[in-house]
Structure formats: structure tokens, C-alpha cells
Protein backbone atom coordinates (compact mmCIF):
# COMPACT_ATOMS: atom_id res chain seq x y z
CA MET A 1 0.03 0.01 -0.09
CA ILE A 2 0.90 3.34 -0.44
CA PHE A 3 0.16 6.83 0.66
CA LYS A 4 0.95 10.57 0.06
CA THR A 5 3.45 11.64 2.50
CA TRP A 6 5.77 14.83 2.98
CA LEU A 7 8.89 15.02 4.09
CA LEU A 8 9.15 18.28 6.58
CA ASN A 9 12.39 20.19 7.51
CA GLY A 10 11.86 23.76 9.64
CA LEU A 11 8.93 25.82 9.48
CA PHE A 12 9.05 26.00 5.84
CA HIS A 13 10.27 23.33 3.76
CA SER A 14 8.23 20.14 2.05
CA ALA A 15 8.57 17.50 -0.36
CA PRO A 16 6.19 15.47 -1.54
CA GLY A 17 6.79 11.36 -1.63
CA TYR A 18 4.84 8.64 -1.10
CA LEU A 19 5.19 5.99 2.11
CA SER A 20 5.29 2.21 1.18
CA ILE A 21 4.14 -0.27 3.92
CA GLU A 22 4.72 -4.20 2.56
CA GLY A 23 4.46 -6.56 5.48
CA ASP A 24 6.89 -5.32 8.14
CA GLU A 25 8.86 -3.32 5.46
CA ILE A 26 8.46 0.33 5.23
CA SER A 27 10.01 2.82 2.41
CA PHE A 28 9.56 6.54 1.35
CA THR A 29 10.17 7.84 -2.01
CA LEU A 30 10.05 11.57 -2.74
CA ILE A 31 8.86 12.26 -6.13
CA ASP A 32 9.52 16.18 -6.42
CA THR A 33 11.90 18.35 -4.39
CA GLY A 34 8.95 20.75 -3.01
CA THR A 35 10.09 23.80 -1.88
CA PHE A 36 13.48 22.46 -1.10
CA GLY A 37 16.73 23.74 -2.90
CA ARG A 38 19.92 21.53 -3.74
CA LYS A 39 21.90 21.92 -0.99
CA LYS A 40 19.23 21.69 1.75
CA LEU A 41 17.64 18.42 0.05
CA ASP A 42 20.76 16.95 -0.40
CA LEU A 43 21.53 17.49 3.52
CA VAL A 44 18.05 16.63 4.49
CA VAL A 45 18.05 12.97 2.72
CA GLY A 46 21.85 12.20 3.10
CA LYS A 47 22.87 12.18 -0.14
CA LYS A 48 24.41 14.40 -2.46
CA GLY A 49 22.65 14.55 -6.24
CA ALA A 50 19.32 13.90 -4.71
CA PHE A 51 17.91 17.43 -5.74
CA GLU A 52 19.33 16.50 -9.28
CA GLN A 53 17.74 12.97 -9.71
CA ILE A 54 14.31 14.02 -8.53
CA SER A 55 15.12 17.38 -10.54
CA GLU A 56 15.57 14.88 -13.52
CA GLY A 57 11.82 13.08 -13.15
CA ARG A 58 12.94 10.18 -11.46
CA GLU A 59 12.19 9.42 -8.22
CA PHE A 60 14.61 9.43 -4.66
CA GLU A 61 14.37 6.85 -1.79
CA VAL A 62 14.86 8.31 1.14
CA PHE A 63 15.09 4.82 3.32
CA ARG A 64 13.83 1.31 3.14
CA THR A 65 13.89 -0.01 6.84
CA GLN A 66 11.84 -3.33 8.75
CA ARG A 67 9.72 -1.64 11.64
CA SER A 68 11.02 -3.59 13.99
CA GLY A 69 14.23 -0.74 13.68
CA ALA A 70 11.79 2.28 13.66
CA ASN A 71 9.73 4.44 16.08
CA PHE A 72 7.27 6.86 15.11
CA HIS A 73 6.44 9.64 17.82
CA SER A 74 3.77 12.39 16.65
CA PRO A 75 4.26 15.72 18.70
CA TRP A 76 0.92 17.25 20.17
CA TYR A 77 0.91 20.14 17.40
CA MET A 78 0.93 17.61 14.71
CA PHE A 79 -2.39 16.26 15.92
CA MET A 80 -1.66 12.67 14.83
CA GLY A 81 -1.23 13.89 11.12
CA GLY A 82 2.14 13.33 10.86
CA GLY A 83 5.18 13.17 13.33
CA VAL A 84 8.67 11.54 13.31
CA LEU A 85 10.24 8.55 12.02
CA THR A 86 13.39 7.64 14.37
CA LEU A 87 15.55 4.91 12.50
CA GLY A 88 19.11 3.55 12.69
CA ASN A 89 20.90 5.99 11.04
CA GLY A 90 18.77 9.43 11.87
CA THR A 91 15.46 10.75 12.02
CA HIS A 92 12.38 11.70 9.26
CA LYS A 93 10.06 13.98 10.16
CA LEU A 94 6.83 13.32 7.53
CA SER A 95 3.42 14.78 7.38
CA PHE A 96 0.56 12.57 6.09
CA MET A 97 -2.02 16.21 5.43
CA GLN A 98 -0.61 18.46 2.94
CA PRO A 99 0.83 21.26 3.77
CA GLN A 100 0.06 24.37 2.38
CA ASN A 101 3.29 25.09 0.71
CA THR A 102 3.53 21.92 -1.70
CA LYS A 103 0.47 20.49 -3.50
CA PHE A 104 1.07 16.79 -4.23
CA PRO A 105 1.90 16.41 -7.88
CA TYR A 106 -0.35 13.18 -8.86
CA GLN A 107 1.40 13.64 -12.51
CA ARG A 108 4.53 12.57 -11.64
CA LEU A 109 3.19 9.12 -10.51
CA GLY A 110 1.18 8.87 -13.88
CA ILE A 111 -1.96 9.18 -11.75
CA ILE A 112 -4.59 11.54 -13.05
CA ARG A 113 -7.32 11.20 -10.46
CA GLU A 114 -6.87 11.35 -6.90
CA SER A 115 -8.97 8.34 -6.48
CA ASP A 116 -6.30 6.61 -8.04
CA ILE A 117 -3.97 6.13 -5.67
CA THR A 118 -4.40 4.33 -1.99
CA ASP A 119 -5.40 7.23 0.46
CA PHE A 120 -7.19 7.98 3.56
CA LYS A 121 -9.42 11.20 3.36
CA ASP A 122 -8.18 12.13 6.69
CA GLY A 123 -4.23 11.99 7.34
CA ARG A 124 -5.11 12.12 11.03
CA GLU A 125 -6.43 8.95 10.46
CA LEU A 126 -2.98 7.37 8.71
CA GLY A 127 -1.15 8.99 11.86
CA LYS A 128 -2.64 6.91 14.31
CA ARG A 129 -2.43 3.60 12.23
CA PHE A 130 1.05 4.16 11.27
CA ASN A 131 1.72 5.31 14.80
CA ALA A 132 0.32 2.09 16.41
CA PHE A 133 2.07 0.21 13.10
CA ILE A 134 5.40 1.10 13.75
CA ASN A 135 5.30 0.80 17.83
CA ASN A 136 3.48 -1.92 18.65
CA LYS A 137 5.62 -4.43 16.57
CA ASN A 138 2.67 -7.27 16.88
CA SER A 139 -0.04 -4.96 14.98
CA PRO A 140 -0.70 -5.74 11.48
CA TRP A 141 -1.23 -2.98 8.90
């Protein structure tokens, strides 16, 4: 299953991508640079050349991990509509609700209608479900 998700950094930066959950494997892939500049995006994802790869129309996988190696925390101000995913190699701030400064580019995935992608109408519902999935290792998706 895939869910539209945004990578966040600070108060102003966001980039759209998708969270993929297959069994116990979780991955996050960016499909657009959003509000990030070259240096900032490469720094946030930890790989030089990520900005160029996305700018050329290719997707960029930010992480792929097993849920056993992850923890998720949703700060009060995100109202369970996102949160901080902690992995062994760092943290990623994710939002399941569209930030006002970055629209989701469905066309980059070859999708014309929003209903063509598995989606929750309410990002908070996804946040609650993702939190339970990550932090309760016995919980099925």
C-alpha cells in the first residue's frame, strides 16, 4: 500500500513523496523537490545528487527499513497527522496532511485522479494507524 506523505524540515520546507508499507517493510520515496533547494534537500536526505535525480523526473528513495528498527512519535502540534520517524541512521519528519506550500504532484506518478492512489481522506487517521503499526510490533497493518 502507498500513501501520499510529505518530508518536512523546519517551518518552511516540505517535499511530496509516498510512504510504502509491504508487510513489515517501510519505505519513503520523494517524487518532487517541493520547496527545498539543492543543498538543503541533499543535506536532509543525506545524499549528494538527490535534488538532481528528482529534478530529472526520477524518484528518490529516502529510506527503506523494517518496522522493527523504527520508532514513531507524533508531537502534539501535529495532531497525529504526521510525526517523527526515528531509524538507526537518523530521523525523518513526515506529514500525512498536505502542507499549504507544497501540493501533491499526482502527474509525477502517472496518476490523473486522486482516487487512483490508495489514500485516507483524513491524514490524522493515517497518522494514528501508522503510529500503532510502528510502535506496536505485533500490530498488523
